Amino acid sequence: MTARPYLISALGAALLLSACSESKSPPAPVVKATPKADRLTIRAQLVADLKPVPATLTTRDMAEARARISGTLAALSVKEGDVVRQGQLIGRIKDDRLSLQTGAFDAQVAAAAAEAARAQADLARTRDLFSHGVYAQARLDQVEAQAKAANANLSAARAQRGASAELGAQGAILAPASGRVLVADLPVGSVVTPGQAVAKITAGPLVVRIELPEGQARALKVGDQVDLAAGDLPGAAGRGTITQIYPSITDGQVTADVTAPNLPDDLIGRRVRAVIKIGERQAIVIPRRYVATRFGVDYARLVGADGAISESPIQTRAGPAADTVEILSGLRIGDVLSPAEAGR
């Protein structure tokens, strides 16, 4: 009889501990039903068919400073990256033969000038004697003809000397256009020939030149918008406009020029990522809030006919707007979606 109070006390303590443990256990999770207003029924829509194309930052034209005579490059005063103006002297070609030839013509000019001076003196003396009846008219005519021939020889010698001097002056290399020097790698002392390029200079406004296969070139039109990667063109606008389509086809590629504001001119020839529109197509585009990403995998919450929600893996890519995605696989037309954050 004495053990009964102890048994009752043990049972009471056990019940008290059990009640305390039940009061501290977390409540069961409650799943909120998705409002029908937030559900999305998938439908197809027309989107622009975009195609990435290779592009290069360049200028509309390229000018080459060429040698006009043969000889030795005596000086080149520019280097890559320098800015020059049209007509600026950037180098000089020297040919010793032209200097010797010009000296020879100088001597011929001096001799012709002396002969012309002698002929003029004879003519003046003959005229004086003719006026006094010493010489006949025939003698005067002969001396006048000799004076004219001497003057003609002097003019010819001067013309030859001028041509030789002008040929030597053509050793000056002038910038054909205002712009930035891209290539000037010919060392001083090199032997050059007429027509050889000594430097390459940018000319005209900056453009982004794109290329695409000839089969897709019919979709291009002057005035179309082209998306340019902002990271490839610091400070420039992310979108440009096609201003010229070249009619010639090279290696199956069609070339077009794209202009955009604030194109940088520090690195001519850099590669640029560009995307152009070549048509339209049907696609599934949904708002980004209907997509959840976990461990690099995208999921969509499907709503069944009975209202049950299940998650399905999907494949996506960037949509036409910043807050949309395009569904590549995993969903079909008519599927009903619930927002990714619903029920969490």
CSV table of N, CA, C and O in Angstrom, one decimal, residues 3 33 37 60 84 96 115 149 174 212 214 245 294 304 327:
chain,number,residue,atom,x,y,z
A,3,ALA,N,3.6,1.7,-1.8
A,3,ALA,CA,4.2,1.9,-3.1
A,3,ALA,C,3.2,2.7,-4.0
A,3,ALA,O,3.6,3.2,-5.1
A,33,ALA,N,-2.9,27.8,-51.2
A,33,ALA,CA,-3.4,27.6,-52.6
A,33,ALA,C,-3.0,28.8,-53.5
A,33,ALA,O,-3.1,29.9,-53.0
A,37,ALA,N,-6.0,34.0,-60.2
A,37,ALA,CA,-5.5,35.2,-60.9
A,37,ALA,C,-4.1,35.2,-61.2
A,37,ALA,O,-3.6,35.8,-62.2
A,60,ARG,N,34.9,53.5,-92.0
A,60,ARG,CA,34.3,53.2,-93.3
A,60,ARG,C,35.3,53.0,-94.4
A,60,ARG,O,35.1,52.2,-95.3
A,84,VAL,N,47.0,61.9,-87.4
A,84,VAL,CA,47.5,62.8,-88.5
A,84,VAL,C,46.4,63.5,-89.2
A,84,VAL,O,45.2,63.1,-89.1
A,96,ASP,N,69.4,59.3,-104.7
A,96,ASP,CA,70.6,60.1,-105.1
A,96,ASP,C,70.6,60.4,-106.6
A,96,ASP,O,71.2,61.4,-107.0
A,115,GLU,N,73.8,81.1,-123.7
A,115,GLU,CA,73.6,81.2,-125.1
A,115,GLU,C,72.5,82.1,-125.5
A,115,GLU,O,72.6,82.9,-126.5
A,149,ALA,N,65.7,80.8,-131.1
A,149,ALA,CA,66.1,79.4,-130.8
A,149,ALA,C,66.8,79.3,-129.5
A,149,ALA,O,66.6,78.3,-128.7
A,174,LEU,N,53.0,61.9,-97.9
A,174,LEU,CA,51.9,62.7,-97.3
A,174,LEU,C,50.8,61.8,-96.9
A,174,LEU,O,50.5,60.8,-97.5
A,212,LEU,N,27.4,38.2,-92.6
A,212,LEU,CA,26.5,37.1,-92.5
A,212,LEU,C,26.3,36.3,-93.8
A,212,LEU,O,26.6,36.9,-94.8
A,214,GLU,N,25.2,34.7,-97.3
A,214,GLU,CA,24.4,35.4,-98.3
A,214,GLU,C,22.9,34.9,-98.3
A,214,GLU,O,22.0,35.6,-98.7
A,245,ILE,N,24.7,48.5,-96.9
A,245,ILE,CA,24.8,47.1,-97.2
A,245,ILE,C,25.6,47.0,-98.5
A,245,ILE,O,25.1,47.6,-99.5
A,294,ARG,N,17.3,26.1,-59.1
A,294,ARG,CA,17.9,25.4,-58.0
A,294,ARG,C,19.1,24.6,-58.5
A,294,ARG,O,18.9,23.7,-59.4
A,304,GLY,N,-2.1,21.1,-62.2
A,304,GLY,CA,-2.9,20.0,-62.9
A,304,GLY,C,-4.4,20.4,-63.0
A,304,GLY,O,-4.9,21.4,-62.4
A,327,ILE,N,11.0,29.6,-73.4
A,327,ILE,CA,11.1,28.1,-73.0
A,327,ILE,C,11.5,27.4,-74.3
A,327,ILE,O,10.8,27.4,-75.3
